[in-house]
PDB file of C-alpha atoms in Angstrom:
ATOM      1  CA  UNK A   1      -7.321 -13.014  14.948  1.00 57.00           C
ATOM      2  CA  UNK A   2      -5.451 -16.313  14.883  1.00 53.00           C
ATOM      3  CA  UNK A   3      -6.066 -16.713  11.151  1.00 56.00           C
ATOM      4  CA  UNK A   4      -4.617 -13.258  10.499  1.00 54.00           C
ATOM      5  CA  UNK A   5      -1.580 -13.910  12.672  1.00 52.00           C
ATOM      6  CA  UNK A   6      -1.010 -17.223  10.905  1.00 53.00           C
ATOM      7  CA  UNK A   7      -1.129 -15.644   7.454  1.00 50.00           C
ATOM      8  CA  UNK A   8       2.485 -16.633   6.944  1.00 41.00           C
ATOM      9  CA  UNK A   9       1.342 -20.252   6.647  1.00 38.00           C
ATOM     10  CA  UNK A  10      -1.604 -19.878   4.260  1.00 41.00           C
ATOM     11  CA  UNK A  11      -1.363 -17.711   1.158  1.00 43.00           C
ATOM     12  CA  UNK A  12      -3.743 -16.724  -1.617  1.00 42.00           C
ATOM     13  CA  UNK A  13      -0.943 -17.724  -3.994  1.00 41.00           C
ATOM     14  CA  UNK A  14       2.469 -16.482  -4.924  1.00 42.00           C
ATOM     15  CA  UNK A  15       2.827 -13.548  -7.265  1.00 39.00           C
ATOM     16  CA  UNK A  16       4.571 -14.396 -10.499  1.00 41.00           C
ATOM     17  CA  UNK A  17       8.170 -13.348 -10.957  1.00 40.00           C
ATOM     18  CA  UNK A  18       8.074 -10.073 -12.855  1.00 40.00           C
ATOM     19  CA  UNK A  19      11.705  -9.707 -13.830  1.00 43.00           C
ATOM     20  CA  UNK A  20      15.183 -10.876 -13.008  1.00 43.00           C
ATOM     21  CA  UNK A  21      16.365 -10.026  -9.516  1.00 43.00           C
ATOM     22  CA  UNK A  22      19.114  -7.685 -10.698  1.00 45.00           C
ATOM     23  CA  UNK A  23      16.545  -5.702 -12.703  1.00 71.00           C
ATOM     24  CA  UNK A  24      13.881  -5.545 -10.001  1.00 85.00           C
ATOM     25  CA  UNK A  25      12.062  -2.217 -10.444  1.00 90.00           C
ATOM     26  CA  UNK A  26      11.606   0.011  -7.414  1.00 94.00           C
ATOM     27  CA  UNK A  27       9.000   2.779  -7.224  1.00 94.00           C
ATOM     28  CA  UNK A  28       9.246   6.021  -5.264  1.00 92.00           C
ATOM     29  CA  UNK A  29       7.792   9.539  -5.355  1.00 88.00           C
ATOM     30  CA  UNK A  30      10.964  11.082  -6.770  1.00 85.00           C
ATOM     31  CA  UNK A  31      12.030   9.034  -9.804  1.00 82.00           C
ATOM     32  CA  UNK A  32      10.073   5.953 -10.960  1.00 90.00           C
ATOM     33  CA  UNK A  33       6.647   6.769  -9.586  1.00 93.00           C
ATOM     34  CA  UNK A  34       3.642   4.557  -8.979  1.00 95.00           C
ATOM     35  CA  UNK A  35       0.062   5.260  -7.964  1.00 96.00           C
ATOM     36  CA  UNK A  36      -3.065   3.154  -7.511  1.00 97.00           C
ATOM     37  CA  UNK A  37      -6.432   4.903  -7.664  1.00 97.00           C
ATOM     38  CA  UNK A  38      -9.555   2.949  -6.785  1.00 98.00           C
ATOM     39  CA  UNK A  39     -13.205   3.408  -5.995  1.00 97.00           C
ATOM     40  CA  UNK A  40     -14.082   1.766  -2.660  1.00 98.00           C
ATOM     41  CA  UNK A  41     -16.861  -0.821  -2.691  1.00 97.00           C
ATOM     42  CA  UNK A  42     -20.227   0.943  -2.565  1.00 96.00           C
ATOM     43  CA  UNK A  43     -18.439   4.292  -2.379  1.00 97.00           C
ATOM     44  CA  UNK A  44     -17.812   3.651   1.326  1.00 97.00           C
ATOM     45  CA  UNK A  45     -14.348   4.020   2.880  1.00 98.00           C
ATOM     46  CA  UNK A  46     -14.169   3.248   6.593  1.00 98.00           C
ATOM     47  CA  UNK A  47     -11.464   2.216   8.998  1.00 98.00           C
ATOM     48  CA  UNK A  48     -13.099  -1.233   8.729  1.00 98.00           C
ATOM     49  CA  UNK A  49     -12.425  -1.260   4.969  1.00 98.00           C
ATOM     50  CA  UNK A  50      -8.807  -0.267   5.504  1.00 98.00           C
ATOM     51  CA  UNK A  51      -8.503  -3.053   8.091  1.00 98.00           C
ATOM     52  CA  UNK A  52      -9.890  -5.584   5.615  1.00 98.00           C
ATOM     53  CA  UNK A  53      -7.391  -4.478   2.945  1.00 98.00           C
ATOM     54  CA  UNK A  54      -4.537  -4.987   5.416  1.00 97.00           C
ATOM     55  CA  UNK A  55      -5.865  -8.452   6.271  1.00 97.00           C
ATOM     56  CA  UNK A  56      -6.154  -9.339   2.569  1.00 97.00           C
ATOM     57  CA  UNK A  57      -2.582  -8.155   1.952  1.00 97.00           C
ATOM     58  CA  UNK A  58      -1.340 -10.514   4.662  1.00 95.00           C
ATOM     59  CA  UNK A  59      -2.558 -13.479   2.648  1.00 94.00           C
ATOM     60  CA  UNK A  60       0.083 -12.791  -0.023  1.00 93.00           C
ATOM     61  CA  UNK A  61       3.588 -14.145  -0.143  1.00 87.00           C
ATOM     62  CA  UNK A  62       6.064 -11.791   1.504  1.00 86.00           C
ATOM     63  CA  UNK A  63       3.437  -9.509   3.062  1.00 92.00           C
ATOM     64  CA  UNK A  64       2.697 -11.389   6.290  1.00 90.00           C
ATOM     65  CA  UNK A  65       4.112  -8.440   8.256  1.00 92.00           C
ATOM     66  CA  UNK A  66       2.303  -5.626   6.439  1.00 95.00           C
ATOM     67  CA  UNK A  67       0.974  -2.990   8.841  1.00 95.00           C
ATOM     68  CA  UNK A  68      -0.531   0.522   8.834  1.00 96.00           C
ATOM     69  CA  UNK A  69       1.870   3.337   8.009  1.00 96.00           C
ATOM     70  CA  UNK A  70       2.375   5.794  10.888  1.00 93.00           C
ATOM     71  CA  UNK A  71       2.497   8.766   8.470  1.00 95.00           C
ATOM     72  CA  UNK A  72      -0.100  11.550   9.013  1.00 95.00           C
ATOM     73  CA  UNK A  73      -2.327  10.548   6.082  1.00 96.00           C
ATOM     74  CA  UNK A  74      -2.069   6.803   6.676  1.00 97.00           C
ATOM     75  CA  UNK A  75      -1.269   3.980   4.294  1.00 98.00           C
ATOM     76  CA  UNK A  76       0.416   0.585   4.161  1.00 98.00           C
ATOM     77  CA  UNK A  77       3.918  -0.191   5.418  1.00 97.00           C
ATOM     78  CA  UNK A  78       5.280  -3.034   3.282  1.00 97.00           C
ATOM     79  CA  UNK A  79       8.047  -5.359   4.503  1.00 96.00           C
ATOM     80  CA  UNK A  80      11.267  -5.313   2.510  1.00 96.00           C
ATOM     81  CA  UNK A  81      12.263  -8.502   0.696  1.00 95.00           C
ATOM     82  CA  UNK A  82      15.822  -9.699   0.185  1.00 95.00           C
ATOM     83  CA  UNK A  83      15.510  -9.107  -3.562  1.00 94.00           C
ATOM     84  CA  UNK A  84      14.238  -5.598  -2.892  1.00 95.00           C
ATOM     85  CA  UNK A  85      17.126  -4.906  -0.526  1.00 96.00           C
ATOM     86  CA  UNK A  86      19.634  -6.064  -3.147  1.00 95.00           C
ATOM     87  CA  UNK A  87      17.970  -3.788  -5.702  1.00 94.00           C
ATOM     88  CA  UNK A  88      18.230  -0.869  -3.271  1.00 95.00           C
ATOM     89  CA  UNK A  89      21.937  -1.542  -2.748  1.00 94.00           C
ATOM     90  CA  UNK A  90      22.499  -1.807  -6.508  1.00 93.00           C
ATOM     91  CA  UNK A  91      20.748   1.535  -6.986  1.00 91.00           C
ATOM     92  CA  UNK A  92      22.751   3.144  -4.176  1.00 92.00           C
ATOM     93  CA  UNK A  93      19.696   3.985  -2.073  1.00 93.00           C
ATOM     94  CA  UNK A  94      20.044   1.409   0.719  1.00 93.00           C
ATOM     95  CA  UNK A  95      22.163   3.695   2.908  1.00 90.00           C
ATOM     96  CA  UNK A  96      24.486   0.863   3.900  1.00 92.00           C
ATOM     97  CA  UNK A  97      26.293  -2.094   2.376  1.00 91.00           C
ATOM     98  CA  UNK A  98      25.131  -5.024   4.472  1.00 93.00           C
ATOM     99  CA  UNK A  99      23.710  -8.419   3.573  1.00 95.00           C
ATOM    100  CA  UNK A 100      19.957  -8.686   4.123  1.00 95.00           C
ATOM    101  CA  UNK A 101      20.409 -11.609   6.518  1.00 94.00           C
ATOM    102  CA  UNK A 102      22.577  -9.421   8.761  1.00 95.00           C
ATOM    103  CA  UNK A 103      20.083  -6.581   9.087  1.00 95.00           C
ATOM    104  CA  UNK A 104      18.640  -6.076  12.550  1.00 94.00           C
ATOM    105  CA  UNK A 105      14.892  -5.897  13.120  1.00 90.00           C
ATOM    106  CA  UNK A 106      15.083  -2.104  13.401  1.00 91.00           C
ATOM    107  CA  UNK A 107      17.125  -1.857  10.193  1.00 94.00           C
ATOM    108  CA  UNK A 108      14.607  -3.977   8.318  1.00 93.00           C
ATOM    109  CA  UNK A 109      11.787  -1.836   9.675  1.00 92.00           C
ATOM    110  CA  UNK A 110      13.479   1.359   8.525  1.00 93.00           C
ATOM    111  CA  UNK A 111      14.001  -0.208   5.075  1.00 96.00           C
ATOM    112  CA  UNK A 112      10.277  -0.915   4.650  1.00 97.00           C
ATOM    113  CA  UNK A 113       8.423   0.537   1.677  1.00 97.00           C
ATOM    114  CA  UNK A 114       5.113   2.375   1.891  1.00 98.00           C
ATOM    115  CA  UNK A 115       2.020   2.941  -0.174  1.00 98.00           C
ATOM    116  CA  UNK A 116       0.647   6.121   1.328  1.00 98.00           C
ATOM    117  CA  UNK A 117      -2.893   7.382   1.132  1.00 97.00           C
ATOM    118  CA  UNK A 118      -3.526  10.852  -0.238  1.00 94.00           C
ATOM    119  CA  UNK A 119      -4.695  13.551   2.151  1.00 90.00           C
ATOM    120  CA  UNK A 120      -7.437  14.631  -0.279  1.00 91.00           C
ATOM    121  CA  UNK A 121      -8.421  11.144  -1.475  1.00 93.00           C
ATOM    122  CA  UNK A 122      -9.114   8.648   1.280  1.00 94.00           C
ATOM    123  CA  UNK A 123      -6.679   9.540   4.052  1.00 96.00           C
ATOM    124  CA  UNK A 124      -6.923   7.044   6.921  1.00 96.00           C
ATOM    125  CA  UNK A 125      -4.496   8.004   9.706  1.00 95.00           C
ATOM    126  CA  UNK A 126      -4.192   5.512  12.519  1.00 94.00           C
ATOM    127  CA  UNK A 127      -1.869   4.984  15.450  1.00 88.00           C
ATOM    128  CA  UNK A 128      -2.098   2.595  18.366  1.00 82.00           C
ATOM    129  CA  UNK A 129      -2.489   3.942  21.887  1.00 79.00           C
ATOM    130  CA  UNK A 130      -0.801   0.912  23.408  1.00 71.00           C
ATOM    131  CA  UNK A 131       0.449  -2.604  22.835  1.00 66.00           C
ATOM    132  CA  UNK A 132      -1.547  -5.642  23.987  1.00 62.00           C
ATOM    133  CA  UNK A 133       0.413  -7.954  26.242  1.00 66.00           C
ATOM    134  CA  UNK A 134       2.422 -10.450  24.257  1.00 60.00           C
ATOM    135  CA  UNK A 135       1.692  -8.873  20.868  1.00 64.00           C
ATOM    136  CA  UNK A 136       4.427  -8.104  18.361  1.00 74.00           C
ATOM    137  CA  UNK A 137       4.710  -4.494  17.250  1.00 75.00           C
ATOM    138  CA  UNK A 138       3.643  -5.192  13.650  1.00 77.00           C
ATOM    139  CA  UNK A 139       0.528  -7.040  14.906  1.00 86.00           C
ATOM    140  CA  UNK A 140      -0.823  -4.360  17.255  1.00 89.00           C
ATOM    141  CA  UNK A 141      -3.306  -3.044  14.689  1.00 93.00           C
ATOM    142  CA  UNK A 142      -5.017  -6.448  14.488  1.00 93.00           C
ATOM    143  CA  UNK A 143      -6.111  -6.156  18.107  1.00 90.00           C
ATOM    144  CA  UNK A 144      -6.539  -2.387  18.417  1.00 92.00           C
ATOM    145  CA  UNK A 145      -8.054  -1.151  15.164  1.00 94.00           C
ATOM    146  CA  UNK A 146     -11.474  -2.899  15.462  1.00 94.00           C
ATOM    147  CA  UNK A 147     -11.913  -1.328  18.901  1.00 93.00           C
ATOM    148  CA  UNK A 148     -11.713   2.240  17.563  1.00 95.00           C
ATOM    149  CA  UNK A 149     -14.888   4.291  18.026  1.00 95.00           C
ATOM    150  CA  UNK A 150     -14.772   5.397  14.377  1.00 96.00           C
ATOM    151  CA  UNK A 151     -14.289   1.879  12.970  1.00 97.00           C
ATOM    152  CA  UNK A 152     -17.604   2.010  11.054  1.00 98.00           C
ATOM    153  CA  UNK A 153     -17.545   5.723  10.113  1.00 97.00           C
ATOM    154  CA  UNK A 154     -17.595   6.428   6.374  1.00 98.00           C
ATOM    155  CA  UNK A 155     -14.936   9.071   5.642  1.00 96.00           C
ATOM    156  CA  UNK A 156     -16.440   9.806   2.201  1.00 96.00           C
ATOM    157  CA  UNK A 157     -20.060  10.157   3.320  1.00 95.00           C
ATOM    158  CA  UNK A 158     -20.347  13.824   2.306  1.00 94.00           C
ATOM    159  CA  UNK A 159     -18.941  13.486  -1.228  1.00 95.00           C
ATOM    160  CA  UNK A 160     -20.797  12.923  -4.501  1.00 94.00           C
ATOM    161  CA  UNK A 161     -20.270   9.465  -6.009  1.00 92.00           C
ATOM    162  CA  UNK A 162     -17.854  10.685  -8.695  1.00 91.00           C
ATOM    163  CA  UNK A 163     -15.523  12.004  -5.980  1.00 94.00           C
ATOM    164  CA  UNK A 164     -15.535   8.840  -3.871  1.00 96.00           C
ATOM    165  CA  UNK A 165     -12.068   7.671  -4.854  1.00 97.00           C
ATOM    166  CA  UNK A 166      -8.985   6.629  -2.900  1.00 98.00           C
ATOM    167  CA  UNK A 167      -5.408   7.187  -4.013  1.00 97.00           C
ATOM    168  CA  UNK A 168      -2.268   5.294  -2.958  1.00 97.00           C
ATOM    169  CA  UNK A 169       1.208   6.472  -3.976  1.00 97.00           C
ATOM    170  CA  UNK A 170       4.602   4.819  -3.664  1.00 97.00           C
ATOM    171  CA  UNK A 171       7.119   5.972  -1.068  1.00 96.00           C
ATOM    172  CA  UNK A 172      10.563   4.610  -0.199  1.00 96.00           C
ATOM    173  CA  UNK A 173      11.225   2.157  -3.025  1.00 96.00           C
ATOM    174  CA  UNK A 174       8.099   0.025  -3.339  1.00 97.00           C
ATOM    175  CA  UNK A 175       8.748  -3.327  -5.008  1.00 96.00           C
ATOM    176  CA  UNK A 176       6.857  -4.627  -8.017  1.00 94.00           C
ATOM    177  CA  UNK A 177       5.456  -7.575  -6.049  1.00 93.00           C
ATOM    178  CA  UNK A 178       4.107  -5.099  -3.470  1.00 96.00           C
ATOM    179  CA  UNK A 179       2.025  -3.398  -6.158  1.00 95.00           C
ATOM    180  CA  UNK A 180       0.750  -6.707  -7.545  1.00 93.00           C
ATOM    181  CA  UNK A 181      -0.237  -7.973  -4.094  1.00 95.00           C
ATOM    182  CA  UNK A 182      -1.965  -4.748  -3.039  1.00 97.00           C
ATOM    183  CA  UNK A 183      -4.030  -4.593  -6.234  1.00 96.00           C
ATOM    184  CA  UNK A 184      -5.048  -8.234  -5.749  1.00 95.00           C
ATOM    185  CA  UNK A 185      -5.972  -7.473  -2.127  1.00 97.00           C
ATOM    186  CA  UNK A 186      -8.060  -4.452  -3.159  1.00 97.00           C
ATOM    187  CA  UNK A 187      -9.902  -6.534  -5.749  1.00 96.00           C
ATOM    188  CA  UNK A 188     -10.448  -9.322  -3.200  1.00 97.00           C
ATOM    189  CA  UNK A 189     -12.169  -6.711  -1.015  1.00 98.00           C
ATOM    190  CA  UNK A 190     -14.378  -5.743  -3.991  1.00 97.00           C
ATOM    191  CA  UNK A 191     -12.822  -2.328  -4.531  1.00 98.00           C
ATOM    192  CA  UNK A 192     -12.637  -1.200  -8.161  1.00 97.00           C
ATOM    193  CA  UNK A 193      -9.250  -0.273  -9.620  1.00 96.00           C
ATOM    194  CA  UNK A 194      -9.763   2.861 -11.696  1.00 96.00           C
ATOM    195  CA  UNK A 195      -6.278   3.869 -12.727  1.00 94.00           C
ATOM    196  CA  UNK A 196      -2.600   3.121 -12.208  1.00 94.00           C
ATOM    197  CA  UNK A 197       0.347   5.413 -12.800  1.00 93.00           C
ATOM    198  CA  UNK A 198       3.858   4.264 -13.649  1.00 93.00           C
ATOM    199  CA  UNK A 199       2.903   0.640 -14.234  1.00 92.00           C
ATOM    200  CA  UNK A 200       0.303  -1.593 -15.809  1.00 89.00           C
ATOM    201  CA  UNK A 201      -0.934  -4.963 -14.590  1.00 82.00           C
ATOM    202  CA  UNK A 202      -2.122  -7.679 -16.948  1.00 80.00           C
ATOM    203  CA  UNK A 203      -2.813 -11.248 -15.808  1.00 75.00           C
ATOM    204  CA  UNK A 204      -0.929 -10.566 -12.553  1.00 72.00           C
ATOM    205  CA  UNK A 205       2.193  -9.458 -14.444  1.00 81.00           C
ATOM    206  CA  UNK A 206       3.548  -5.950 -13.949  1.00 87.00           C
ATOM    207  CA  UNK A 207       4.975  -3.783 -16.708  1.00 88.00           C
ATOM    208  CA  UNK A 208       6.687  -0.454 -16.046  1.00 89.00           C
ATOM    209  CA  UNK A 209       5.013   2.178 -18.220  1.00 85.00           C
ATOM    210  CA  UNK A 210       6.977   5.342 -17.488  1.00 69.00           C
ATOM    211  CA  UNK A 211       9.012   7.557 -15.196  1.00 54.00           C
ATOM    212  CA  UNK A 212       8.055  11.022 -14.036  1.00 49.00           C
ATOM    213  CA  UNK A 213      10.792  12.431 -11.862  1.00 51.00           C
ATOM    214  CA  UNK A 214      10.167  15.059  -9.243  1.00 42.00           C
ATOM    215  CA  UNK A 215       6.418  15.464  -9.568  1.00 41.00           C
ATOM    216  CA  UNK A 216       6.097  15.712  -5.785  1.00 39.00           C
ATOM    217  CA  UNK A 217       3.358  13.204  -5.011  1.00 38.00           C
ATOM    218  CA  UNK A 218       3.354  14.302  -1.390  1.00 38.00           C
ATOM    219  CA  UNK A 219       2.200  17.775  -2.419  1.00 36.00           C
ATOM    220  CA  UNK A 220      -0.443  17.601  -5.173  1.00 38.00           C
ATOM    221  CA  UNK A 221      -0.505  21.375  -5.540  1.00 34.00           C
ATOM    222  CA  UNK A 222       3.110  21.241  -6.697  1.00 35.00           C
ATOM    223  CA  UNK A 223       2.585  18.846  -9.584  1.00 39.00           C
ATOM    224  CA  UNK A 224       0.985  15.646  -8.259  1.00 45.00           C
ATOM    225  CA  UNK A 225      -2.523  14.490  -9.124  1.00 50.00           C
ATOM    226  CA  UNK A 226      -4.931  16.394  -6.910  1.00 54.00           C
ATOM    227  CA  UNK A 227      -8.456  15.102  -6.358  1.00 55.00           C
ATOM    228  CA  UNK A 228      -9.900  17.812  -8.608  1.00 45.00           C
ATOM    229  CA  UNK A 229      -7.385  17.024 -11.360  1.00 55.00           C
ATOM    230  CA  UNK A 230      -8.190  13.299 -11.240  1.00 55.00           C
ATOM    231  CA  UNK A 231     -11.903  13.963 -11.645  1.00 47.00           C
ATOM    232  CA  UNK A 232     -11.335  16.592 -14.337  1.00 46.00           C
ATOM    233  CA  UNK A 233      -9.204  14.132 -16.325  1.00 57.00           C
ATOM    234  CA  UNK A 234     -12.164  11.771 -16.620  1.00 52.00           C
ATOM    235  CA  UNK A 235     -11.346   9.375 -13.830  1.00 56.00           C
ATOM    236  CA  UNK A 236     -14.923   9.376 -12.562  1.00 44.00           C
ATOM    237  CA  UNK A 237     -16.091   8.160 -15.977  1.00 42.00           C
ATOM    238  CA  UNK A 238     -13.494   5.400 -16.214  1.00 48.00           C
ATOM    239  CA  UNK A 239     -14.474   4.128 -12.779  1.00 50.00           C
ATOM    240  CA  UNK A 240     -18.200   3.979 -13.443  1.00 42.00           C
TER     241      UNK A 240
END
């Protein structure tokens, strides 16, 4: 636990600068969208695997405070950077005109980005039942998650191999460095990246590949990529 809590000291390496600060791309489910679809190692997706991805994310610069998203389907809550906050203000989506250094802890928390799991493809909801004495709120999962009774349960056990995929989609202005770090963390945990939407990653550098406004990633039936659509489009072949 100490090594996870001290992740702010040791890093796997800084992500390369993708673009100038004033042109920092932000990804959401309304305008510039982003998705990461991967096949979990061995086709197994447990709370343990989700925990390990969170731990791997914490080894990256700027993600020492990453934590599970409290949304119903689960996901990753990603801390906002100063550059990301400036980009949000420039785009008029910050909700207030205040310097990043002057934001309170609660304001920074509300400004966090998320990569949410899909209800049909690898949902992993989790919420703590209490806070260990002396623990910070964003560290509670480190203590509590391994104690869950379902920590080793495979959520994809009843699916054929071609349907054992997990989908993450961007919510609330995800930064480019978030996407780079999460993909690197997934690969460090031996998960196989099958497909990305809205961006491409080559040699740890991110390139925006397109914008699809209003596809409604929260509701696949209304235009997002449902599990059946992903498989029908040949994703299972590209992941093999």
